[in-house]
Coordinates of C-alpha atoms in Angstrom, one line a residue:
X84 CA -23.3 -21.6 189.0
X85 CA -26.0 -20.2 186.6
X86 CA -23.4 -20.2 183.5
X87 CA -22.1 -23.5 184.4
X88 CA -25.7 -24.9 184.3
X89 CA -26.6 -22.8 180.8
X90 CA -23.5 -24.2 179.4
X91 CA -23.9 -28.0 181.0
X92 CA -26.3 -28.8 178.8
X93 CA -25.2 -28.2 175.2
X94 CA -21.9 -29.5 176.0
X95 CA -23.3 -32.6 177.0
X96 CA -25.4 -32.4 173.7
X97 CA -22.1 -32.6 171.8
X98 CA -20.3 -35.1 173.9
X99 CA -23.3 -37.3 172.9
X100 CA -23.2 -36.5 169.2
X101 CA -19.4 -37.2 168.9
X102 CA -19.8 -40.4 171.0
X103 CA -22.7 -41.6 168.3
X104 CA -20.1 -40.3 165.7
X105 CA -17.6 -42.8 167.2
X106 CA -19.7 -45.4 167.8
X107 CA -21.2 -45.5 164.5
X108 CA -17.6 -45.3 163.0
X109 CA -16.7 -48.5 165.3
X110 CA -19.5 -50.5 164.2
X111 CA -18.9 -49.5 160.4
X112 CA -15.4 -50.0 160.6
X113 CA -14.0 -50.9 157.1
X114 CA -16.9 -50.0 155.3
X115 CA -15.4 -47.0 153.8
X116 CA -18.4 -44.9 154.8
X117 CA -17.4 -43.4 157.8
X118 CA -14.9 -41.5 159.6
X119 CA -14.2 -41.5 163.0
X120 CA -13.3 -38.6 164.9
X121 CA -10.0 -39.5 165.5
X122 CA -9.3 -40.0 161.8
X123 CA -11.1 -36.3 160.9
X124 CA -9.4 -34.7 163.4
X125 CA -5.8 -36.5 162.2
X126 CA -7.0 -35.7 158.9
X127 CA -7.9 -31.7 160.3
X128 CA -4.3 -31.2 161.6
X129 CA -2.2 -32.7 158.8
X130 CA -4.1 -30.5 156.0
X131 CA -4.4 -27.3 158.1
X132 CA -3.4 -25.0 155.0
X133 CA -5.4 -26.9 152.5
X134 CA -8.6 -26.9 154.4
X135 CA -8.1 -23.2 155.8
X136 CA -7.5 -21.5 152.5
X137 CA -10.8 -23.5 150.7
X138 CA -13.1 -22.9 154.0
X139 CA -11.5 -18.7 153.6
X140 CA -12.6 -18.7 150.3
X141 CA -16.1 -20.7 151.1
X142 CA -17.0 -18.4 154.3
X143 CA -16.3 -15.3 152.2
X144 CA -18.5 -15.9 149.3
X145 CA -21.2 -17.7 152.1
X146 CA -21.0 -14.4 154.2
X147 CA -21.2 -11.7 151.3
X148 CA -24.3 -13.6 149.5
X149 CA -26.0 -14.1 153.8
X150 CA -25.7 -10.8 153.6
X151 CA -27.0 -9.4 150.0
X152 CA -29.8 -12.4 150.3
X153 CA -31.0 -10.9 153.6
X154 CA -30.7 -7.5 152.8
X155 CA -32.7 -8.4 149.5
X156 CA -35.5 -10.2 151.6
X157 CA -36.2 -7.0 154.4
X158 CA -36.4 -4.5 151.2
X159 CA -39.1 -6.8 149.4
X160 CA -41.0 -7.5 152.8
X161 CA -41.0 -3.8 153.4
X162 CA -42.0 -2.6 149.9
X163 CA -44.8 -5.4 150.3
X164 CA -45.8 -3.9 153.6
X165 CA -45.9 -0.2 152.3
X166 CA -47.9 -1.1 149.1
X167 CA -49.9 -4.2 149.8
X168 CA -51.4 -4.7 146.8
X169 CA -47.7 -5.5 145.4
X170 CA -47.6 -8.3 147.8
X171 CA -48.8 -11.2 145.8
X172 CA -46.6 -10.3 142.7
X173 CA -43.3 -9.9 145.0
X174 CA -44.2 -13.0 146.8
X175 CA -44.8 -15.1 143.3
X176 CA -41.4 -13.4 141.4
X177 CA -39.6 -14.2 144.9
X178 CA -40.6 -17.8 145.0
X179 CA -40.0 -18.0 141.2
X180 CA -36.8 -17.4 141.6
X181 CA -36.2 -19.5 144.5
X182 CA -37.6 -22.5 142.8
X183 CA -34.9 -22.3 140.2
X184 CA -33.1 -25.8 141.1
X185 CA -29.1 -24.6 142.0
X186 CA -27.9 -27.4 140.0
X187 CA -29.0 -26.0 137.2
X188 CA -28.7 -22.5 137.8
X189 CA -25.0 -23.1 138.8
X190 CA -23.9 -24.2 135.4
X191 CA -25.7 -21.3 133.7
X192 CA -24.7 -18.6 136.1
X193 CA -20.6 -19.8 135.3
X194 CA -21.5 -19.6 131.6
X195 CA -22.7 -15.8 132.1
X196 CA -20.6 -15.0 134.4
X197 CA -17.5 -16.6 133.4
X198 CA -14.7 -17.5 136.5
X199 CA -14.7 -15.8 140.0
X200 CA -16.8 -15.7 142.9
X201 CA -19.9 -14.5 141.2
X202 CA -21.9 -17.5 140.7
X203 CA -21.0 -18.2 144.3
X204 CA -22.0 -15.7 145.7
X205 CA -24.7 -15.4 143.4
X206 CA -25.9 -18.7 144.7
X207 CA -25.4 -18.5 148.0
X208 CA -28.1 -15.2 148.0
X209 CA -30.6 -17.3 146.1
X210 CA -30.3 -20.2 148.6
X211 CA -31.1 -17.5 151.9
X212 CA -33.2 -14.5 151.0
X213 CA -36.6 -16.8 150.7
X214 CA -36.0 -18.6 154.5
X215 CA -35.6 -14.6 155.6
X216 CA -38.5 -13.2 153.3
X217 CA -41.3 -16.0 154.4
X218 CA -40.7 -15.5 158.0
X219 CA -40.7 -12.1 158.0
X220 CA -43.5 -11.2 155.9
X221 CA -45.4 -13.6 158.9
X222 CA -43.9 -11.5 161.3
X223 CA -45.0 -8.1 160.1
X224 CA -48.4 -9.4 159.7
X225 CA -48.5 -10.8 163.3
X226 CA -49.4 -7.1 165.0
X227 CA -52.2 -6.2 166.9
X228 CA -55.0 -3.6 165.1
X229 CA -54.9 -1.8 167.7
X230 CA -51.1 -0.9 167.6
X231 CA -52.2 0.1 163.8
X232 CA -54.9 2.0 164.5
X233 CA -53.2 4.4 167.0
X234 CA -50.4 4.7 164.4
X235 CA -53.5 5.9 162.2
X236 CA -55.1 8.2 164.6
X237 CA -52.2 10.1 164.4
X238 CA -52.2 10.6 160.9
X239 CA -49.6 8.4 160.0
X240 CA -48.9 6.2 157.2
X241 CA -47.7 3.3 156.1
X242 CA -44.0 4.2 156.3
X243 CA -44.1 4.8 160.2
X244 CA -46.5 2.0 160.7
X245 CA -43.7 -0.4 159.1
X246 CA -41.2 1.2 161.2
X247 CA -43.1 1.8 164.5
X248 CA -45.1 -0.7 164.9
X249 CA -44.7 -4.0 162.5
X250 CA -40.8 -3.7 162.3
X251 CA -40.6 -4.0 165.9
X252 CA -43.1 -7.7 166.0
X253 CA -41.2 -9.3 163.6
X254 CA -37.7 -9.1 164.7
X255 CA -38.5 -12.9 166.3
X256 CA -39.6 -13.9 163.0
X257 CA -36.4 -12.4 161.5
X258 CA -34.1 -14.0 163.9
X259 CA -35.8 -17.4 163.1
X260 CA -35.4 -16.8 159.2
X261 CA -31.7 -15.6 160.0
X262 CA -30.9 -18.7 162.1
X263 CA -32.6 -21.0 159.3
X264 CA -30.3 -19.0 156.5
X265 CA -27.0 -19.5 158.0
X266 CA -26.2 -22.9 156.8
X267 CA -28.2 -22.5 153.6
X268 CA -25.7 -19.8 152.4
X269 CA -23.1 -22.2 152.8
X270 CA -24.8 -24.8 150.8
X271 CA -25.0 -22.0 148.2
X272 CA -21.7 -21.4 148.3
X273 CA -20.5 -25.4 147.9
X274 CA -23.1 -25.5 144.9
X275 CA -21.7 -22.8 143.1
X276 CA -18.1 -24.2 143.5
X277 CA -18.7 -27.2 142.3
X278 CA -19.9 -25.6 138.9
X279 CA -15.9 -24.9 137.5
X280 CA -14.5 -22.5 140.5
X281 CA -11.0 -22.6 141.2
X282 CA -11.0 -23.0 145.0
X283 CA -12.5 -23.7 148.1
X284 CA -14.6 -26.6 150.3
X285 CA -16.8 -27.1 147.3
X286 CA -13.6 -28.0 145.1
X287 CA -12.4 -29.7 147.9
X288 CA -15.5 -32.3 148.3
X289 CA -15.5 -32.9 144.5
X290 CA -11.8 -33.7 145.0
X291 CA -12.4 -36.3 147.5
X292 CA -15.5 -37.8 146.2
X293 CA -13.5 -38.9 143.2
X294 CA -10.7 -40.2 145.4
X295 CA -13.1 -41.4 148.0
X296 CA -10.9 -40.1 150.1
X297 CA -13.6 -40.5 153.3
X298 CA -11.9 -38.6 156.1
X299 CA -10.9 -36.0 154.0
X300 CA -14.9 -35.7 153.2
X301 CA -16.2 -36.4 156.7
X302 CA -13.4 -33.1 157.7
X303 CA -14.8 -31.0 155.2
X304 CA -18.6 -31.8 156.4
X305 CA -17.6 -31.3 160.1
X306 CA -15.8 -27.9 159.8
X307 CA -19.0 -27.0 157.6
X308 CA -21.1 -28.1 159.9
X309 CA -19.2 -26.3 163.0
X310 CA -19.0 -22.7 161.1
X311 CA -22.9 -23.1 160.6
X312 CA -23.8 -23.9 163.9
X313 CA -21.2 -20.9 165.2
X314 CA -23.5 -18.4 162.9
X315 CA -26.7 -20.0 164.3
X316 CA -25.5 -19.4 167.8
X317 CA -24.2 -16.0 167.7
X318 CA -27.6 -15.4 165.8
X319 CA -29.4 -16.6 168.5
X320 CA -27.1 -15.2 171.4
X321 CA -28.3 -11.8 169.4
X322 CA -31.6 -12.4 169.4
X323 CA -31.7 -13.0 173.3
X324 CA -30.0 -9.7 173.8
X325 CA -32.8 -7.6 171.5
X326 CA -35.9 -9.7 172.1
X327 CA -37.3 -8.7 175.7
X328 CA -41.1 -7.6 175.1
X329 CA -43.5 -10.7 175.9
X330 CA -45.8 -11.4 172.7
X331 CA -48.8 -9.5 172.8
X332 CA -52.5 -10.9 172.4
X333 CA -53.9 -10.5 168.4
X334 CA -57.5 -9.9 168.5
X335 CA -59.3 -11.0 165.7
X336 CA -59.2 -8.4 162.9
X337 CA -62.2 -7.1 161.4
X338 CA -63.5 -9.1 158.2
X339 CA -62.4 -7.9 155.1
X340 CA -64.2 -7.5 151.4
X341 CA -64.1 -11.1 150.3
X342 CA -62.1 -11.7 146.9
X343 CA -63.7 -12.3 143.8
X344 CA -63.1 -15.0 141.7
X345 CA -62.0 -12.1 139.2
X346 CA -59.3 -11.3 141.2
X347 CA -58.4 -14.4 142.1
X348 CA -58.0 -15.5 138.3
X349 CA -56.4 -12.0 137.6
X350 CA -53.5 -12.7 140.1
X351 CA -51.6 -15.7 139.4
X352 CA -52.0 -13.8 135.3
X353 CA -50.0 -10.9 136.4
X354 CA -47.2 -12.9 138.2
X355 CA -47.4 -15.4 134.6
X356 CA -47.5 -12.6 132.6
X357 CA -44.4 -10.6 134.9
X358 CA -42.4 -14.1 134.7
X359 CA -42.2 -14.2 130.9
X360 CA -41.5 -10.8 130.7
X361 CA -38.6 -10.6 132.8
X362 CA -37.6 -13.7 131.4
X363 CA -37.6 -12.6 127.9
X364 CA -35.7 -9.1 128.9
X365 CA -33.3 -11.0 130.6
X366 CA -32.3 -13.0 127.3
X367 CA -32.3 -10.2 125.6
X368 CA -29.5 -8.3 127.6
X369 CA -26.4 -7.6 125.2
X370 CA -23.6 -10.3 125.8
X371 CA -26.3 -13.4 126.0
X372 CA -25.0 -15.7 123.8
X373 CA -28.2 -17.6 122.4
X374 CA -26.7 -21.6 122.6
X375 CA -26.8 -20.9 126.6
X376 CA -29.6 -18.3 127.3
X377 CA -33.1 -20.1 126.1
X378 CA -36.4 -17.8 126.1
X379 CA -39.4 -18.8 126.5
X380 CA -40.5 -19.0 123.0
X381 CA -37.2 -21.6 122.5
X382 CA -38.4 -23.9 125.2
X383 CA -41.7 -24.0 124.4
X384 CA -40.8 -25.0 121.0
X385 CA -38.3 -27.6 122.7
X386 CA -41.7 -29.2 123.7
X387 CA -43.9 -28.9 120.8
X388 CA -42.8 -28.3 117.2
X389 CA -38.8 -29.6 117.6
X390 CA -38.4 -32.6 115.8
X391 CA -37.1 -34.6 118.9
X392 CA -39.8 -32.8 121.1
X393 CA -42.1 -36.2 121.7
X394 CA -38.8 -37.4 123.2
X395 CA -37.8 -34.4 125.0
X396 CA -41.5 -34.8 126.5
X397 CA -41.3 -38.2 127.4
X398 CA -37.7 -38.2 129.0
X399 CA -39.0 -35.2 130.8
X400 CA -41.7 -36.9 132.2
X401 CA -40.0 -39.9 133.2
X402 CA -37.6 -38.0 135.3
X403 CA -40.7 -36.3 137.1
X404 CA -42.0 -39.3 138.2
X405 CA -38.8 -40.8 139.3
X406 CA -38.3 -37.4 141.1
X407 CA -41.8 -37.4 142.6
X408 CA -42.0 -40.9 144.2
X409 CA -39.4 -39.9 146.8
X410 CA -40.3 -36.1 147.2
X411 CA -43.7 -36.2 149.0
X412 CA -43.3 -38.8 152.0
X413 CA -39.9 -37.1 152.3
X414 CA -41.7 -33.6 152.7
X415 CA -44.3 -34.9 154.9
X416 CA -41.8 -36.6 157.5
X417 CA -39.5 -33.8 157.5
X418 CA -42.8 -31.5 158.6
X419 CA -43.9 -33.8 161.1
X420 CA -40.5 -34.8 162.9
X421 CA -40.1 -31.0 162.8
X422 CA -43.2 -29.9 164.3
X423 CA -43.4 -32.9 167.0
X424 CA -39.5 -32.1 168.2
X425 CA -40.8 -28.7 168.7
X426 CA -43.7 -29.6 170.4
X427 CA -41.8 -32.3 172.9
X428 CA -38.9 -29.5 173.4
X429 CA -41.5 -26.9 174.3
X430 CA -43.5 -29.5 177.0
X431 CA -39.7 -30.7 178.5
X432 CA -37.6 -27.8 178.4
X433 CA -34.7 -29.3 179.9
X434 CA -33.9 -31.3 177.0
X435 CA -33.8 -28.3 174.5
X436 CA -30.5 -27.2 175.6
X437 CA -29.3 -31.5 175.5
X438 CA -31.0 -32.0 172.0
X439 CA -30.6 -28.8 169.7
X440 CA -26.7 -28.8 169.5
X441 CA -27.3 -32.4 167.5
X442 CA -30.2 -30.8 165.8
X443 CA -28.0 -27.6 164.7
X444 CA -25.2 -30.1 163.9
X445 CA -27.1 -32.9 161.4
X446 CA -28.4 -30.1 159.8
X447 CA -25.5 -28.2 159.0
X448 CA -23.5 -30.4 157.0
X449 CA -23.3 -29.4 154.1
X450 CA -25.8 -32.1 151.8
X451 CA -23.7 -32.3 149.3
X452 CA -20.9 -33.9 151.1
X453 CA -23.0 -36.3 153.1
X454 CA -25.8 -37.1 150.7
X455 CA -23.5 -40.1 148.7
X456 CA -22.3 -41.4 152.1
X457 CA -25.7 -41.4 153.3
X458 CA -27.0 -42.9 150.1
X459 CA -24.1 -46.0 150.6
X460 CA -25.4 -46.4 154.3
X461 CA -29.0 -46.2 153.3
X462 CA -28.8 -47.4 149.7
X463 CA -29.7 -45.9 146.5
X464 CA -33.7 -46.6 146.7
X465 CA -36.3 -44.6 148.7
X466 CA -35.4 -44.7 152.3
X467 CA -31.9 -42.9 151.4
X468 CA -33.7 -40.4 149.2
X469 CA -36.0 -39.6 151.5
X470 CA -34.5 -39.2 154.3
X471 CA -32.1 -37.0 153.0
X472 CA -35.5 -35.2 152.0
X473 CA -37.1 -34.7 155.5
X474 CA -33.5 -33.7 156.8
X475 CA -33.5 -30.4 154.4
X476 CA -37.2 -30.3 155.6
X477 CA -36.8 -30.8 159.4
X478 CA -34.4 -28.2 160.4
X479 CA -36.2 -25.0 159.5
X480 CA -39.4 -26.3 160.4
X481 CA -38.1 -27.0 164.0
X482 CA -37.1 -23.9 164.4
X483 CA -39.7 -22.1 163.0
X484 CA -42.3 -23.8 165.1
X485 CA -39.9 -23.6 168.0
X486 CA -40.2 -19.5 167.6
X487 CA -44.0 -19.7 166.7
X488 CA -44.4 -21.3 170.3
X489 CA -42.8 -18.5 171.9
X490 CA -45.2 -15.9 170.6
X491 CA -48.0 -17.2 172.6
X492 CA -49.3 -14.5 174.7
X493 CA -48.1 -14.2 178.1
X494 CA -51.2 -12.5 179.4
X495 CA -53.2 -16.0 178.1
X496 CA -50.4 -17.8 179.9
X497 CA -50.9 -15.8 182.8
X498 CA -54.8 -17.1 182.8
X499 CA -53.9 -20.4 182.4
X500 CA -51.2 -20.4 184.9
X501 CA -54.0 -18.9 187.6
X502 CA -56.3 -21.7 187.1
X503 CA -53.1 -24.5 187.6
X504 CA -53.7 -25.5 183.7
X505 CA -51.1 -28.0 182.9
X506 CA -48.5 -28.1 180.0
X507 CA -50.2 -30.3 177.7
X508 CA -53.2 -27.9 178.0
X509 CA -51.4 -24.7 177.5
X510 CA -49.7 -26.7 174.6
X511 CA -53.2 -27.3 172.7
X512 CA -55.1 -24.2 173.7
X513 CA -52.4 -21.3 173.0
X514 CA -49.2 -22.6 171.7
X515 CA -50.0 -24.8 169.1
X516 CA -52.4 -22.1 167.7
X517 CA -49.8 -19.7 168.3
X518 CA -47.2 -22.2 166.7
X519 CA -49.5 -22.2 162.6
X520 CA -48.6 -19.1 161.5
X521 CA -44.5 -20.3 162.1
X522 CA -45.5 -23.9 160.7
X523 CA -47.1 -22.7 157.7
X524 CA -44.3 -20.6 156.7
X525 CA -41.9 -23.3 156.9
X526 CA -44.6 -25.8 154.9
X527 CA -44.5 -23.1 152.4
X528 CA -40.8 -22.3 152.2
X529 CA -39.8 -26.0 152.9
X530 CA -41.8 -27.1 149.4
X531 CA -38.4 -26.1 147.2
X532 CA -36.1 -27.0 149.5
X533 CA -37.5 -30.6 149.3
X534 CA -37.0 -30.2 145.4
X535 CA -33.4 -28.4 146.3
X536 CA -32.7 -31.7 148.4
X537 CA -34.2 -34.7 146.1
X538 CA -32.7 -33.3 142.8
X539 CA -29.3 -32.6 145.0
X540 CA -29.5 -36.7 146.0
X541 CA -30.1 -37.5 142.2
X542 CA -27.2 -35.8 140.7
X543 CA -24.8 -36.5 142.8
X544 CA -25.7 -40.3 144.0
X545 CA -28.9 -42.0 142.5
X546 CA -28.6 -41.1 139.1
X547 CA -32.0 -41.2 138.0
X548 CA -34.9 -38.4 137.9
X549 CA -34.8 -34.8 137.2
X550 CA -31.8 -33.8 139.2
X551 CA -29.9 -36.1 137.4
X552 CA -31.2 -34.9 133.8
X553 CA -30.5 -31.4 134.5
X554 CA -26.9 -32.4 135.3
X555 CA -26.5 -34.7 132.4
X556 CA -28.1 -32.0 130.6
X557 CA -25.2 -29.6 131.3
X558 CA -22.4 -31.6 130.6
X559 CA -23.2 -32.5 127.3
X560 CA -24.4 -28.7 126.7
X561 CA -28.2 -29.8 125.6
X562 CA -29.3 -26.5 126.9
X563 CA -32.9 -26.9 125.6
X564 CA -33.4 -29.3 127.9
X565 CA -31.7 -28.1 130.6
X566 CA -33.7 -25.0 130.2
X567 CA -37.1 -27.0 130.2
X568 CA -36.2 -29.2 133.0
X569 CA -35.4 -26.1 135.2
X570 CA -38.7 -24.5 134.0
X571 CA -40.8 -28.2 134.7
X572 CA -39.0 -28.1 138.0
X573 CA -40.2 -24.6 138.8
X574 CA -43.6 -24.8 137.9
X575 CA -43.9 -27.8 139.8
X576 CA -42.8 -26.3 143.2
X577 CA -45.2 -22.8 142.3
X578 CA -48.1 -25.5 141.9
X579 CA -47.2 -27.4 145.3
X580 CA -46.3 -24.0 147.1
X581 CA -50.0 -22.6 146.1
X582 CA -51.5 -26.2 147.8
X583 CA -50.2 -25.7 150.5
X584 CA -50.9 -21.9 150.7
X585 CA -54.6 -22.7 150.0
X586 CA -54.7 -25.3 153.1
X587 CA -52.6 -22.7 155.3
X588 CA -55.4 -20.0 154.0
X589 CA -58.5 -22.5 155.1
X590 CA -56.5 -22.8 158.7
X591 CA -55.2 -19.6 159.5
X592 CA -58.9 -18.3 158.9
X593 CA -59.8 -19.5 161.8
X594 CA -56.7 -19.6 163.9
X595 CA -54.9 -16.4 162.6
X596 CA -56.9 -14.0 160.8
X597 CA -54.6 -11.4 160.6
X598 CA -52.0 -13.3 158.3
X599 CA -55.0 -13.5 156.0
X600 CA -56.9 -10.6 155.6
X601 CA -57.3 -9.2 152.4

């Protein structure tokens, strides 16, 4: 009776969804914007070897760069951890290099790289190790001093403290950022194909887009979407296996030296300075051909002494503020919507098991086959754009804050439960609080993948703004301005990532010290 009644739920969570899926294909009917489930499935089982070899070919590139993004993200959080004062730098390179926009980074990793699975897989890492590395850095922070200090008082370091003791508090952290990962690999994987591979589902939607061919596309983003929410599953079937210890109660750490301004200035100079240098060594590798690989020096001359750079300037900033319009209400909603679904799962539990199968499932089809269909339905101005915005947004914020909640301490609970304090209480006293260290993660991590999402919707449906350029860019092989628009697009999402930082800082002060501390 008890598996029937675990399993009742989510099933009835998907019956729903396919029943809105049908409905909404009824009422669109002859739109030639959506496919009903009886055509994608008709569609499934008369392409079986098509669609099995390109999703062979997708899964393996998705899995191998899951896996090297991951593995990636747990060696940087535990260098961070064993010499702190690297953390800063390693956190700015990381987010660096997740800011680079993938459709720009696509076309330039298939010139280096040439044909094969590299870029793919390439891509696929790029689009995963951040939502793992964010998360988990949280999570090794969230441990009690007092678990430290007895790893001190037996003379131990740093090495068994990561091992021993902060290892072991962020495994539900890790399991969040692995969960948020799974369908972003994928994503990687499609982006990377569609840059000149030979085969698989990314080839496949380019293919259909151009025939508008719409079952063929609504098959593609359904099998997507059911291998994603497969991985998030079993990831979360893991998780309930490990994860048995109740979180403990974090006492408010000692106060640390406070900063100075010297350090703060010297900071965000040594992650500058590191950027330009790796840039420049990484141009200067043998085999970079200099018409594709632009330093530094040749995009800042792009934008100051090139005879076309007043132009250069002002297409570059009209695509910014095309781009921007949509990007910030997008953001916003995606956080909120997010945060509130977390919050009403947490207060009616019942409904978590009815409402996160359709969660899982919007979220993991792929963008890039839905975003032009959505874009038709919606239409080509701001509520398509953004809403396609807060969807890339939403997910990993829900289940970030939906992890965040569970940390609240059960011996608090236990205090509230004594004096018969209700849900809504418990919710504002100790889960919400509990919940800002998880929410300010995904604010912080979410910032890019907004810009991931908004330049994704202009270059492959709007056709305006910087998403758009940097495609256009490409194909005509203006490589200066490719190069500047990716390095515009960059320094924007550093700039909005160290906002939001500075209001988690302000908040976390109070409500979670130890994520903080100098």
């Amino acid at each position: 009776m008890m598996r029937v009644a675990s399993v009742g739920p989510p099933l009835l969570g998907g019956v729903l969804l396919i029943m809105g899926w049908g409905a909404l294909a009824a009422v669109l009917r002859g739109g030639h914007l959506v496919a009903g489930p009886a055509e994608v499935a008709g569609w499934i089982a008369a392409n079986p070897g098509l669609l099995g070899r390109a999703l062979g070919k997708t899964l393996t590139n998705a899995t191998l760069g899951f896996l090297a993004g991951n593995l990636v993200a747990i060696a940087l959080a535990g260098v961070a951890m064993i010499w702190p004062r690297l953390l800063n730098l390693i956190s700015g390179l990381a987010l660096v290099v997740f800011c680079l926009p993938l459709i720009a980074t696509g076309p330039i990793l298939r010139v280096l790289m040439g044909p094969g699975d590299g870029p793919q897989i390439v891509l696929a890492a790029l689009a995963v190790y951040y939502t793992t590395l964010i998360p988990l850095l949280t999570g090794l922070r969230a441990t009690p001093a007092v678990w430290l200090d007895l790893v001190h008082s037996y003379g131990r370091g740093r090495w068994s403290e990561l091992i021993h003791v902060r290892a072991r508090a962020a495994l539900p952290y890790l399991f969040a950022g692995l969960q948020i990962a799974a369908p972003a690999a994928f994503l990687g994987a499609m982006v990377g194909e569609f840059t000149g591979a030979e085969q698989g589902m990314g080839v496949l939607t380019i293919r259909f887009m151009r025939a508008l061919d719409v079952p063929a596309l609504w098959a593609i983003a359904v099998v997507a979407a059911a291998v994603s929410m497969v991985v998030y599953g079993a990831i979360g079937a893991v998780a309930r296996m490990v994860l048995h210890d109740r979180p403990p109660v974090i006492l408010s750490p000692p106060r640390g030296k406070p900063v100075s301004g010297l350090s703060r200035l010297f900071q965000p100079a040594l992650l500058i300075a590191a950027v330009l240098v790796l840039w420049w060594a990484g141009m200067a590798l043998p085999g970079m051909n200099p018409f594709f690989a632009k330093s530094p020096q040749d995009v800042l001359a792009a934008l100051t002494t090139a005879p076309q750079a007043a132009a250069t300037r002002d297409t570059l900033w009209t695509a910014l503020t095309e781009t921007a319009v949509f990007l910030l209400p997008g953001y916003v909603a995606g956080l909120m919507l997010g945060a509130g679904l977390a919050i009403a799962l947490v207060l009616v539990p019942n409904l978590s098991t009815l409402v996160m199968p359709i969660a899982v499932a919007l979220r993991s089809v792929p963008i890039v086959t839905t975003a032009p269909l959505i874009v038709l339905f919606l239409g080509r101005g701001a509520l398509g754009t953004i809403s396609l915005v807060a969807a890339m947004v939403f997910f990993p914020t829900l289940v970030a804050c939906l992890h965040g909640m569970r940390q609240a301490p059960g011996q608090i609970l236990d205090v509230f439960h004594i004096y018969a304090a209700g849900r809504l209480r418990q919710m504002a006293h100790i889960r919400i609080p509990a919940m800002l260290p998880a929410f300010f993660a995904a604010a912080r991590m979410s910032v890019p993948a907004a810009i991931l999402a908004v330049t994704v919707v202009e270059w492959l449906t709007t056709g305006r703004g910087l998403g758009s350029l940097m495609a256009l860019s490409a194909s005509v092989s203006d490589y200066n301005m490719l190069w500047a628009a990716v390095a515009v697009v960059t320094t924007i999402s550093a700039l909005c990532y160290a906002g939001v930082a500075a209001i988690e800082r302000r908040i976390l002060f109070v409500y979670a010290p130890e994520q903080v501390r100098p």
